[in-house]
mmCIF file of N, CA and C in Angstrom:
data_model
loop_
_atom_site.group_PDB
_atom_site.id
_atom_site.type_symbol
_atom_site.label_atom_id
_atom_site.label_comp_id
_atom_site.label_asym_id
_atom_site.label_seq_id
_atom_site.Cartn_x
_atom_site.Cartn_y
_atom_site.Cartn_z
ATOM 1 N N MET D 1 130.477 174.995 120.079
ATOM 2 C CA MET D 1 130.834 176.077 118.905
ATOM 3 C C MET D 1 129.595 177.528 119.228
ATOM 4 N N LYS D 2 130.200 178.500 119.211
ATOM 5 C CA LYS D 2 129.905 179.802 119.609
ATOM 6 C C LYS D 2 127.632 179.518 118.942
ATOM 7 N N HIS D 3 127.305 180.220 119.531
ATOM 8 C CA HIS D 3 125.530 180.636 118.799
ATOM 9 C C HIS D 3 125.618 181.878 118.240
ATOM 10 N N TYR D 4 125.528 181.906 117.359
ATOM 11 C CA TYR D 4 124.744 183.618 115.963
ATOM 12 C C TYR D 4 123.704 183.276 116.302
ATOM 13 N N LYS D 5 122.783 184.507 116.921
ATOM 14 C CA LYS D 5 121.807 184.698 116.398
ATOM 15 C C LYS D 5 121.537 185.954 115.670
ATOM 16 N N THR D 6 122.613 186.749 115.166
ATOM 17 C CA THR D 6 122.392 187.550 113.801
ATOM 18 C C THR D 6 123.744 187.780 112.960
ATOM 19 N N ILE D 7 123.616 187.169 111.953
ATOM 20 C CA ILE D 7 124.949 186.702 110.777
ATOM 21 C C ILE D 7 124.841 188.050 109.735
ATOM 22 N N LEU D 8 125.657 188.881 109.411
ATOM 23 C CA LEU D 8 125.983 189.770 108.049
ATOM 24 C C LEU D 8 126.510 189.095 107.296
ATOM 25 N N VAL D 9 126.325 189.129 105.883
ATOM 26 C CA VAL D 9 126.818 188.370 104.593
ATOM 27 C C VAL D 9 126.947 189.468 103.937
ATOM 28 N N GLY D 10 127.911 189.546 103.347
ATOM 29 C CA GLY D 10 128.689 190.700 102.322
ATOM 30 C C GLY D 10 128.349 190.016 101.067
ATOM 31 N N LEU D 11 127.957 190.631 99.941
ATOM 32 C CA LEU D 11 127.702 189.575 98.893
ATOM 33 C C LEU D 11 128.045 190.610 98.137
ATOM 34 N N ASP D 12 128.480 190.529 96.666
ATOM 35 C CA ASP D 12 129.245 191.190 95.384
ATOM 36 C C ASP D 12 128.713 190.626 94.066
ATOM 37 N N GLY D 13 128.472 189.414 94.370
ATOM 38 C CA GLY D 13 127.886 188.504 92.703
ATOM 39 C C GLY D 13 129.045 187.833 92.544
ATOM 40 N N SER D 14 129.953 187.938 92.939
ATOM 41 C CA SER D 14 131.114 186.856 92.605
ATOM 42 C C SER D 14 130.906 185.677 93.292
ATOM 43 N N THR D 15 131.917 184.276 92.709
ATOM 44 C CA THR D 15 131.403 183.073 92.840
ATOM 45 C C THR D 15 131.936 182.945 94.590
ATOM 46 N N ASN D 16 132.786 183.397 95.031
ATOM 47 C CA ASN D 16 133.063 183.500 96.386
ATOM 48 C C ASN D 16 132.164 183.957 97.253
ATOM 49 N N SER D 17 131.342 184.979 96.868
ATOM 50 C CA SER D 17 130.441 185.694 97.584
ATOM 51 C C SER D 17 128.312 184.488 97.869
ATOM 52 N N LEU D 18 128.811 183.910 96.482
ATOM 53 C CA LEU D 18 127.850 182.591 96.588
ATOM 54 C C LEU D 18 128.067 181.331 97.463
ATOM 55 N N SER D 19 129.715 181.151 97.178
ATOM 56 C CA SER D 19 129.970 180.381 98.676
ATOM 57 C C SER D 19 129.380 180.951 100.155
ATOM 58 N N ALA D 20 129.695 182.227 100.264
ATOM 59 C CA ALA D 20 129.454 182.739 101.554
ATOM 60 C C ALA D 20 127.920 182.673 101.451
ATOM 61 N N LEU D 21 126.947 182.771 100.780
ATOM 62 C CA LEU D 21 125.863 183.022 100.820
ATOM 63 C C LEU D 21 125.413 180.986 101.471
ATOM 64 N N GLU D 22 125.814 180.448 100.793
ATOM 65 C CA GLU D 22 125.583 178.865 100.994
ATOM 66 C C GLU D 22 126.085 178.337 102.651
ATOM 67 N N LYS D 23 127.290 178.530 103.101
ATOM 68 C CA LYS D 23 127.890 178.911 103.807
ATOM 69 C C LYS D 23 126.897 179.318 104.842
ATOM 70 N N ALA D 24 126.551 180.823 104.824
ATOM 71 C CA ALA D 24 125.653 181.148 105.865
ATOM 72 C C ALA D 24 124.195 180.859 105.850
ATOM 73 N N GLY D 25 123.832 180.276 104.841
ATOM 74 C CA GLY D 25 122.265 179.442 104.994
ATOM 75 C C GLY D 25 122.781 177.991 105.651
ATOM 76 N N GLU D 26 123.717 177.544 105.928
ATOM 77 C CA GLU D 26 123.688 176.547 106.453
ATOM 78 C C GLU D 26 123.953 176.881 107.996
ATOM 79 N N LEU D 27 124.628 177.710 108.179
ATOM 80 C CA LEU D 27 124.724 177.915 109.679
ATOM 81 C C LEU D 27 123.606 178.518 110.026
ATOM 82 N N ALA D 28 122.592 179.440 109.429
ATOM 83 C CA ALA D 28 121.619 180.138 110.345
ATOM 84 C C ALA D 28 120.542 178.605 110.256
ATOM 85 N N GLN D 29 120.484 178.222 109.343
ATOM 86 C CA GLN D 29 119.999 177.316 109.976
ATOM 87 C C GLN D 29 120.045 176.038 111.141
ATOM 88 N N LEU D 30 120.942 176.154 110.987
ATOM 89 C CA LEU D 30 121.722 174.982 112.322
ATOM 90 C C LEU D 30 121.707 175.960 113.482
ATOM 91 N N MET D 31 121.553 177.169 113.980
ATOM 92 C CA MET D 31 122.132 177.920 114.287
ATOM 93 C C MET D 31 120.401 178.496 114.823
ATOM 94 N N ASP D 32 119.237 178.482 114.024
ATOM 95 C CA ASP D 32 118.402 179.058 113.918
ATOM 96 C C ASP D 32 118.701 180.711 114.145
ATOM 97 N N ALA D 33 119.522 181.359 113.297
ATOM 98 C CA ALA D 33 119.850 182.647 113.168
ATOM 99 C C ALA D 33 119.141 183.624 112.120
ATOM 100 N N LYS D 34 119.275 184.640 112.139
ATOM 101 C CA LYS D 34 118.873 185.891 111.644
ATOM 102 C C LYS D 34 119.881 186.357 110.616
ATOM 103 N N LEU D 35 119.838 186.327 108.854
ATOM 104 C CA LEU D 35 120.256 186.643 107.968
ATOM 105 C C LEU D 35 120.596 187.743 107.880
ATOM 106 N N VAL D 36 121.480 188.829 107.458
ATOM 107 C CA VAL D 36 121.093 190.142 107.053
ATOM 108 C C VAL D 36 122.191 190.165 105.784
ATOM 109 N N LEU D 37 121.391 189.954 104.616
ATOM 110 C CA LEU D 37 122.132 190.273 103.447
ATOM 111 C C LEU D 37 122.477 191.275 102.690
ATOM 112 N N VAL D 38 123.718 191.904 102.261
ATOM 113 C CA VAL D 38 124.029 192.842 102.333
ATOM 114 C C VAL D 38 125.025 193.205 100.943
ATOM 115 N N THR D 39 124.964 194.399 100.065
ATOM 116 C CA THR D 39 125.503 194.592 98.989
ATOM 117 C C THR D 39 126.129 195.819 99.406
ATOM 118 N N VAL D 40 127.187 196.149 98.932
ATOM 119 C CA VAL D 40 127.211 197.544 99.633
ATOM 120 C C VAL D 40 127.555 198.337 98.150
ATOM 121 N N VAL D 41 127.053 199.157 97.410
ATOM 122 C CA VAL D 41 127.492 199.999 96.345
ATOM 123 C C VAL D 41 128.718 201.334 96.696
ATOM 124 N N LYS D 42 129.596 201.268 95.900
ATOM 125 C CA LYS D 42 130.264 202.341 96.424
ATOM 126 C C LYS D 42 130.184 203.618 94.980
ATOM 127 N N PRO D 43 130.212 204.375 95.888
ATOM 128 C CA PRO D 43 129.650 205.771 95.216
ATOM 129 C C PRO D 43 130.601 206.503 94.435
ATOM 130 N N GLU D 44 131.584 206.006 94.261
ATOM 131 C CA GLU D 44 132.527 206.130 93.299
ATOM 132 C C GLU D 44 133.023 205.309 92.161
ATOM 133 N N LEU D 45 133.806 205.215 91.032
ATOM 134 C CA LEU D 45 134.468 204.711 90.166
ATOM 135 C C LEU D 45 135.624 205.206 89.935
ATOM 136 N N GLN D 46 136.584 203.979 90.395
ATOM 137 C CA GLN D 46 138.108 204.166 89.534
ATOM 138 C C GLN D 46 138.549 203.941 88.487
ATOM 139 N N VAL D 47 138.615 205.073 87.672
ATOM 140 C CA VAL D 47 138.772 204.981 86.443
ATOM 141 C C VAL D 47 140.565 204.708 85.836
ATOM 142 N N GLY D 48 141.682 204.497 86.712
ATOM 143 C CA GLY D 48 142.739 204.520 85.910
ATOM 144 C C GLY D 48 143.806 205.356 86.883
ATOM 145 N N PHE D 49 144.904 205.071 85.917
ATOM 146 C CA PHE D 49 146.077 206.463 86.688
ATOM 147 C C PHE D 49 146.017 207.461 86.266
ATOM 148 N N GLY D 50 146.347 208.793 87.070
ATOM 149 C CA GLY D 50 146.593 209.475 86.424
ATOM 150 C C GLY D 50 146.904 210.368 87.359
ATOM 151 N N GLY D 51 148.089 211.410 86.255
ATOM 152 C CA GLY D 51 148.581 212.314 87.182
ATOM 153 C C GLY D 51 149.923 211.330 88.368
ATOM 154 N N PRO D 52 149.758 211.732 89.630
ATOM 155 C CA PRO D 52 150.506 211.154 91.008
ATOM 156 C C PRO D 52 149.962 209.928 90.950
ATOM 157 N N GLY D 53 148.695 209.419 90.949
ATOM 158 C CA GLY D 53 148.271 208.355 91.521
ATOM 159 C C GLY D 53 146.466 208.121 90.732
ATOM 160 N N LEU D 54 145.701 207.285 91.285
ATOM 161 C CA LEU D 54 144.212 206.862 91.101
ATOM 162 C C LEU D 54 143.580 207.961 90.899
ATOM 163 N N GLU D 55 142.824 208.090 89.714
ATOM 164 C CA GLU D 55 141.761 209.044 89.392
ATOM 165 C C GLU D 55 140.153 208.338 90.178
ATOM 166 N N VAL D 56 139.637 209.067 90.609
ATOM 167 C CA VAL D 56 138.378 208.490 91.423
ATOM 168 C C VAL D 56 137.145 209.821 90.956
ATOM 169 N N ASN D 57 135.923 209.017 90.015
ATOM 170 C CA ASN D 57 135.228 209.841 89.781
ATOM 171 C C ASN D 57 133.679 209.353 90.427
ATOM 172 N N THR D 58 133.079 210.320 90.858
ATOM 173 C CA THR D 58 131.545 209.829 91.309
ATOM 174 C C THR D 58 131.346 209.595 90.026
ATOM 175 N N LEU D 59 130.271 208.376 90.543
ATOM 176 C CA LEU D 59 129.397 208.112 89.507
ATOM 177 C C LEU D 59 127.923 209.295 89.381
ATOM 178 N N SER D 60 127.403 209.333 88.396
ATOM 179 C CA SER D 60 126.157 209.989 88.020
ATOM 180 C C SER D 60 125.412 209.778 89.137
ATOM 181 N N ALA D 61 123.980 210.338 89.128
ATOM 182 C CA ALA D 61 122.812 209.606 89.940
ATOM 183 C C ALA D 61 122.795 208.709 88.875
ATOM 184 N N LYS D 62 122.967 208.813 87.542
ATOM 185 C CA LYS D 62 121.733 207.651 86.886
ATOM 186 C C LYS D 62 122.211 206.387 86.947
ATOM 187 N N GLN D 63 124.179 206.364 86.500
ATOM 188 C CA GLN D 63 125.089 205.409 86.978
ATOM 189 C C GLN D 63 124.752 204.788 88.500
ATOM 190 N N LEU D 64 124.481 205.295 90.002
ATOM 191 C CA LEU D 64 124.027 204.578 91.007
ATOM 192 C C LEU D 64 122.683 204.214 90.997
ATOM 193 N N GLU D 65 121.918 205.056 90.073
ATOM 194 C CA GLU D 65 121.026 203.978 90.691
ATOM 195 C C GLU D 65 120.750 202.476 89.463
ATOM 196 N N ALA D 66 121.714 203.061 88.784
ATOM 197 C CA ALA D 66 121.506 201.532 88.211
ATOM 198 C C ALA D 66 122.703 200.527 88.692
ATOM 199 N N LYS D 67 123.460 200.656 89.286
ATOM 200 C CA LYS D 67 124.156 200.124 89.956
ATOM 201 C C LYS D 67 123.374 199.373 91.052
ATOM 202 N N GLN D 68 122.178 200.496 91.921
ATOM 203 C CA GLN D 68 121.480 199.819 93.306
ATOM 204 C C GLN D 68 120.488 199.085 92.660
ATOM 205 N N GLU D 69 120.360 199.349 91.525
ATOM 206 C CA GLU D 69 118.719 197.912 91.159
ATOM 207 C C GLU D 69 120.026 196.686 90.557
ATOM 208 N N GLN D 70 120.967 196.992 89.902
ATOM 209 C CA GLN D 70 121.401 195.450 89.411
ATOM 210 C C GLN D 70 122.034 195.100 90.777
ATOM 211 N N ALA D 71 122.023 195.612 91.837
ATOM 212 C CA ALA D 71 122.496 194.906 93.245
ATOM 213 C C ALA D 71 121.036 194.106 93.729
ATOM 214 N N LYS D 72 120.040 195.113 93.648
ATOM 215 C CA LYS D 72 118.573 194.517 94.534
ATOM 216 C C LYS D 72 118.200 193.198 93.743
ATOM 217 N N LYS D 73 118.505 193.251 92.464
ATOM 218 C CA LYS D 73 118.280 192.351 91.489
ATOM 219 C C LYS D 73 118.842 190.835 91.754
ATOM 220 N N MET D 74 120.706 191.638 91.902
ATOM 221 C CA MET D 74 121.274 189.977 92.598
ATOM 222 C C MET D 74 120.379 189.558 93.990
ATOM 223 N N LEU D 75 120.486 190.439 95.285
ATOM 224 C CA LEU D 75 119.514 190.293 95.940
ATOM 225 C C LEU D 75 118.492 189.009 96.173
ATOM 226 N N THR D 76 117.704 189.362 95.299
ATOM 227 C CA THR D 76 116.408 188.497 95.339
ATOM 228 C C THR D 76 116.543 187.187 94.947
ATOM 229 N N GLN D 77 117.420 187.186 93.346
ATOM 230 C CA GLN D 77 118.077 186.227 93.287
ATOM 231 C C GLN D 77 118.607 185.457 94.583
ATOM 232 N N TYR D 78 119.543 185.872 95.491
ATOM 233 C CA TYR D 78 120.099 184.852 96.297
ATOM 234 C C TYR D 78 119.079 184.784 97.105
ATOM 235 N N GLN D 79 118.215 185.669 97.710
ATOM 236 C CA GLN D 79 117.243 185.046 98.817
ATOM 237 C C GLN D 79 116.810 184.077 98.190
ATOM 238 N N THR D 80 116.768 183.879 96.956
ATOM 239 C CA THR D 80 115.647 182.355 96.411
ATOM 240 C C THR D 80 116.337 180.961 96.790
ATOM 241 N N LYS D 81 117.750 181.332 97.064
ATOM 242 C CA LYS D 81 118.784 179.840 97.453
ATOM 243 C C LYS D 81 118.795 179.544 98.504
ATOM 244 N N LEU D 82 118.538 180.772 99.057
ATOM 245 C CA LEU D 82 118.019 180.379 101.149
ATOM 246 C C LEU D 82 117.080 179.234 101.303
ATOM 247 N N PRO D 83 117.396 178.100 102.447
ATOM 248 C CA PRO D 83 116.225 177.352 102.422
ATOM 249 C C PRO D 83 114.859 178.220 103.063
ATOM 250 N N GLU D 84 113.649 177.907 103.087
ATOM 251 C CA GLU D 84 112.164 178.924 103.038
ATOM 252 C C GLU D 84 112.521 179.300 104.875
ATOM 253 N N GLN D 85 112.930 178.453 105.670
ATOM 254 C CA GLN D 85 113.071 178.903 106.987
ATOM 255 C C GLN D 85 113.611 179.722 107.742
ATOM 256 N N VAL D 86 114.909 179.567 106.717
ATOM 257 C CA VAL D 86 115.821 180.970 106.889
ATOM 258 C C VAL D 86 115.429 182.192 107.446
ATOM 259 N N LYS D 87 115.761 182.770 108.743
ATOM 260 C CA LYS D 87 115.338 184.139 108.875
ATOM 261 C C LYS D 87 115.787 184.984 107.914
ATOM 262 N N GLN D 88 115.598 186.485 106.950
ATOM 263 C CA GLN D 88 116.436 187.026 106.321
ATOM 264 C C GLN D 88 115.706 188.463 105.902
ATOM 265 N N GLN D 89 116.729 189.438 106.007
ATOM 266 C CA GLN D 89 116.687 190.392 105.454
ATOM 267 C C GLN D 89 117.595 190.919 104.491
ATOM 268 N N ALA D 90 117.436 191.382 103.191
ATOM 269 C CA ALA D 90 118.288 192.047 102.178
ATOM 270 C C ALA D 90 118.489 193.509 101.789
ATOM 271 N N MET D 91 119.632 193.912 101.915
ATOM 272 C CA MET D 91 119.795 195.305 101.760
ATOM 273 C C MET D 91 120.669 195.969 100.816
ATOM 274 N N VAL D 92 120.806 196.858 100.141
ATOM 275 C CA VAL D 92 121.888 197.774 98.947
ATOM 276 C C VAL D 92 121.854 198.648 100.077
ATOM 277 N N VAL D 93 123.090 198.986 100.378
ATOM 278 C CA VAL D 93 123.575 200.611 101.056
ATOM 279 C C VAL D 93 124.814 201.382 100.156
ATOM 280 N N LEU D 94 124.943 202.170 100.125
ATOM 281 C CA LEU D 94 125.745 202.958 99.780
ATOM 282 C C LEU D 94 127.031 202.836 100.816
ATOM 283 N N GLY D 95 128.330 202.956 100.343
ATOM 284 C CA GLY D 95 129.294 203.623 101.121
ATOM 285 C C GLY D 95 130.698 202.131 100.711
ATOM 286 N N ASP D 96 131.433 202.646 101.679
ATOM 287 C CA ASP D 96 132.888 201.756 101.253
ATOM 288 C C ASP D 96 132.591 200.533 101.539
ATOM 289 N N PRO D 97 132.675 199.523 100.693
ATOM 290 C CA PRO D 97 132.292 197.956 101.662
ATOM 291 C C PRO D 97 133.033 197.415 102.562
ATOM 292 N N LYS D 98 134.684 197.902 103.024
ATOM 293 C CA LYS D 98 135.457 197.868 103.500
ATOM 294 C C LYS D 98 135.125 198.119 105.037
ATOM 295 N N VAL D 99 134.749 199.328 105.025
ATOM 296 C CA VAL D 99 134.181 199.899 106.289
ATOM 297 C C VAL D 99 132.867 199.555 106.720
ATOM 298 N N MET D 100 131.827 199.338 105.800
ATOM 299 C CA MET D 100 130.487 198.960 106.065
ATOM 300 C C MET D 100 130.800 197.808 106.889
ATOM 301 N N LEU D 101 131.310 196.404 106.108
ATOM 302 C CA LEU D 101 130.949 195.383 106.744
ATOM 303 C C LEU D 101 132.164 195.034 107.698
ATOM 304 N N SER D 102 133.027 195.664 108.351
ATOM 305 C CA SER D 102 133.666 195.844 109.431
ATOM 306 C C SER D 102 133.067 196.470 110.279
ATOM 307 N N GLU D 103 132.927 197.542 110.473
ATOM 308 C CA GLU D 103 132.133 198.738 111.290
ATOM 309 C C GLU D 103 131.173 198.731 111.340
ATOM 310 N N ASN D 104 130.191 199.410 110.384
ATOM 311 C CA ASN D 104 129.227 200.145 110.923
ATOM 312 C C ASN D 104 127.941 199.411 110.498
ATOM 313 N N LEU D 105 127.956 198.617 109.730
ATOM 314 C CA LEU D 105 126.771 197.230 109.730
ATOM 315 C C LEU D 105 126.851 196.278 110.888
ATOM 316 N N PRO D 106 128.028 195.675 111.083
ATOM 317 C CA PRO D 106 127.807 194.966 112.303
ATOM 318 C C PRO D 106 127.191 195.516 113.586
ATOM 319 N N LYS D 107 127.633 196.734 113.927
ATOM 320 C CA LYS D 107 127.134 197.470 114.775
ATOM 321 C C LYS D 107 125.753 197.615 114.856
ATOM 322 N N LYS D 108 125.317 198.110 113.666
ATOM 323 C CA LYS D 108 123.666 198.695 113.557
ATOM 324 C C LYS D 108 123.021 197.183 113.527
ATOM 325 N N TYR D 109 122.926 196.684 113.006
ATOM 326 C CA TYR D 109 122.331 194.929 113.136
ATOM 327 C C TYR D 109 122.937 194.412 113.963
ATOM 328 N N GLN D 110 123.748 194.531 114.838
ATOM 329 C CA GLN D 110 123.817 193.710 116.335
ATOM 330 C C GLN D 110 124.825 192.032 115.635
ATOM 331 N N ALA D 111 125.367 192.247 114.429
ATOM 332 C CA ALA D 111 125.757 191.347 114.475
ATOM 333 C C ALA D 111 127.191 190.589 114.860
ATOM 334 N N GLU D 112 126.559 189.179 115.251
ATOM 335 C CA GLU D 112 127.851 188.504 116.349
ATOM 336 C C GLU D 112 129.099 188.099 114.844
ATOM 337 N N LEU D 113 128.623 187.810 113.595
ATOM 338 C CA LEU D 113 129.498 187.170 112.653
ATOM 339 C C LEU D 113 129.099 187.933 111.574
ATOM 340 N N VAL D 114 130.494 187.730 111.136
ATOM 341 C CA VAL D 114 130.125 188.250 109.625
ATOM 342 C C VAL D 114 130.611 187.488 108.277
ATOM 343 N N ILE D 115 129.921 187.218 107.725
ATOM 344 C CA ILE D 115 130.766 186.215 106.654
ATOM 345 C C ILE D 115 130.790 187.075 105.085
ATOM 346 N N VAL D 116 131.935 186.940 104.538
ATOM 347 C CA VAL D 116 132.676 187.318 103.234
ATOM 348 C C VAL D 116 133.100 186.585 102.063
ATOM 349 N N GLY D 117 133.090 186.851 101.199
ATOM 350 C CA GLY D 117 133.881 185.439 100.242
ATOM 351 C C GLY D 117 135.654 186.258 100.513
ATOM 352 N N ALA D 118 136.036 184.843 99.868
ATOM 353 C CA ALA D 118 137.678 185.389 100.112
ATOM 354 C C ALA D 118 138.218 186.236 98.656
ATOM 355 N N THR D 119 137.486 186.301 97.998
ATOM 356 C CA THR D 119 137.545 187.529 96.556
ATOM 357 C C THR D 119 136.549 187.735 96.463
ATOM 358 N N GLY D 120 136.155 188.936 96.027
ATOM 359 C CA GLY D 120 135.245 189.566 95.119
ATOM 360 C C GLY D 120 135.344 189.799 93.457
ATOM 361 N N LEU D 121 134.310 191.275 93.374
ATOM 362 C CA LEU D 121 134.406 191.334 92.186
ATOM 363 C C LEU D 121 135.380 192.476 91.355
ATOM 364 N N ASN D 122 136.279 193.148 92.414
ATOM 365 C CA ASN D 122 137.009 194.292 92.278
ATOM 366 C C ASN D 122 138.021 194.055 91.932
ATOM 367 N N LYS D 123 138.643 193.529 90.936
ATOM 368 C CA LYS D 123 140.469 193.030 91.465
ATOM 369 C C LYS D 123 141.358 194.646 91.611
ATOM 370 N N LEU D 124 140.868 195.909 90.862
ATOM 371 C CA LEU D 124 141.298 196.464 90.838
ATOM 372 C C LEU D 124 141.599 197.257 92.884
ATOM 373 N N ASP D 125 140.891 197.188 92.858
ATOM 374 C CA ASP D 125 140.771 197.481 94.322
ATOM 375 C C ASP D 125 141.701 196.745 95.102
ATOM 376 N N ARG D 126 141.421 195.183 95.030
ATOM 377 C CA ARG D 126 142.309 194.254 95.643
ATOM 378 C C ARG D 126 143.649 194.399 95.444
ATOM 379 N N PHE D 127 144.314 194.827 94.256
ATOM 380 C CA PHE D 127 145.200 194.964 93.603
ATOM 381 C C PHE D 127 146.027 196.042 93.935
ATOM 382 N N ILE D 128 145.141 197.092 94.871
ATOM 383 C CA ILE D 128 145.971 198.809 95.151
ATOM 384 C C ILE D 128 145.694 198.991 96.498
ATOM 385 N N LEU D 129 144.198 198.282 97.334
ATOM 386 C CA LEU D 129 144.013 198.699 98.764
ATOM 387 C C LEU D 129 143.846 196.990 99.397
ATOM 388 N N GLY D 130 144.450 196.182 98.915
ATOM 389 C CA GLY D 130 144.191 194.931 99.520
ATOM 390 C C GLY D 130 142.279 194.479 99.328
ATOM 391 N N SER D 131 142.409 193.455 99.777
ATOM 392 C CA SER D 131 141.161 192.427 99.539
ATOM 393 C C SER D 131 139.915 193.130 100.848
ATOM 394 N N THR D 132 138.677 193.337 100.142
ATOM 395 C CA THR D 132 137.489 193.791 101.370
ATOM 396 C C THR D 132 137.688 192.695 102.909
ATOM 397 N N ALA D 133 137.475 191.021 102.353
ATOM 398 C CA ALA D 133 137.793 190.218 103.102
ATOM 399 C C ALA D 133 138.590 190.463 104.330
ATOM 400 N N ALA D 134 140.180 190.933 103.821
ATOM 401 C CA ALA D 134 141.070 190.809 104.619
ATOM 402 C C ALA D 134 141.108 192.105 105.913
ATOM 403 N N TYR D 135 140.288 192.998 105.002
ATOM 404 C CA TYR D 135 140.004 194.499 106.030
ATOM 405 C C TYR D 135 139.458 194.197 107.014
ATOM 406 N N VAL D 136 138.169 193.125 106.546
ATOM 407 C CA VAL D 136 137.010 192.894 107.850
ATOM 408 C C VAL D 136 137.650 192.067 108.554
ATOM 409 N N VAL D 137 138.325 191.148 107.965
ATOM 410 C CA VAL D 137 139.184 190.482 109.097
ATOM 411 C C VAL D 137 139.509 191.310 110.246
ATOM 412 N N ARG D 138 140.826 191.986 109.688
ATOM 413 C CA ARG D 138 142.016 193.235 110.514
ATOM 414 C C ARG D 138 140.885 193.741 111.462
ATOM 415 N N ASN D 139 140.017 194.215 110.785
ATOM 416 C CA ASN D 139 139.083 195.388 111.454
ATOM 417 C C ASN D 139 137.852 195.782 112.456
ATOM 418 N N THR D 140 137.035 194.438 112.238
ATOM 419 C CA THR D 140 136.085 194.569 112.939
ATOM 420 C C THR D 140 136.026 193.765 114.319
ATOM 421 N N LYS D 141 135.403 193.823 115.104
ATOM 422 C CA LYS D 141 135.423 193.598 116.448
ATOM 423 C C LYS D 141 134.618 192.285 116.778
ATOM 424 N N VAL D 142 133.657 191.939 115.525
ATOM 425 C CA VAL D 142 132.825 190.420 115.744
ATOM 426 C C VAL D 142 133.972 188.953 115.160
ATOM 427 N N ASP D 143 133.012 188.304 115.437
ATOM 428 C CA ASP D 143 133.865 186.980 114.558
ATOM 429 C C ASP D 143 133.630 187.347 112.925
ATOM 430 N N THR D 144 134.621 186.510 112.379
ATOM 431 C CA THR D 144 134.510 186.347 110.982
ATOM 432 C C THR D 144 134.659 184.826 110.360
ATOM 433 N N LEU D 145 133.987 184.832 108.755
ATOM 434 C CA LEU D 145 134.573 183.734 108.116
ATOM 435 C C LEU D 145 134.014 184.242 107.043
ATOM 436 N N VAL D 146 135.699 183.667 106.356
ATOM 437 C CA VAL D 146 135.962 183.723 105.048
ATOM 438 C C VAL D 146 135.861 182.700 104.262
ATOM 439 N N VAL D 147 135.159 182.877 103.195
ATOM 440 C CA VAL D 147 135.205 181.398 102.564
ATOM 441 C C VAL D 147 135.496 181.610 100.781
ATOM 442 N N ASN D 148 136.199 180.067 101.117
ATOM 443 C CA ASN D 148 136.568 180.495 99.473
ATOM 444 C C ASN D 148 135.134 179.586 98.749
ATOM 445 N N GLU D 149 135.694 179.274 97.402
ATOM 446 C CA GLU D 149 135.042 178.899 96.368
ATOM 447 C C GLU D 149 134.061 176.817 97.162
#
């Protein structure tokens, strides 16, 4: 089995992302790898169909701040679920989860493996654009692990 030093874990609060965290913790412990736990907050809110396509509104500064705070609390809770000896860092970043998890963050943190849950919370995005997990598998240049419940 390949030995990973840095594992990037995409977390969104879904049941599958919790399963991804558990699997990441097991692998990190086995390989003495560092976990980079990430929640990506999308600064746009999709509000429905309007005219020829999907309307997208930008979140207000207050809404964005609330989403970031919620994400930080979730990550703090997730960190307590990992074994104490697992090296980890957690962060909330702004952007498109698909691009951040497949391109920007693996490069930034020199991750050799990206772990995501099979399905997340945003069912509208998945229906219209395809799942984040599928996008990451197709577009990242590092190994990926997609975890089901």
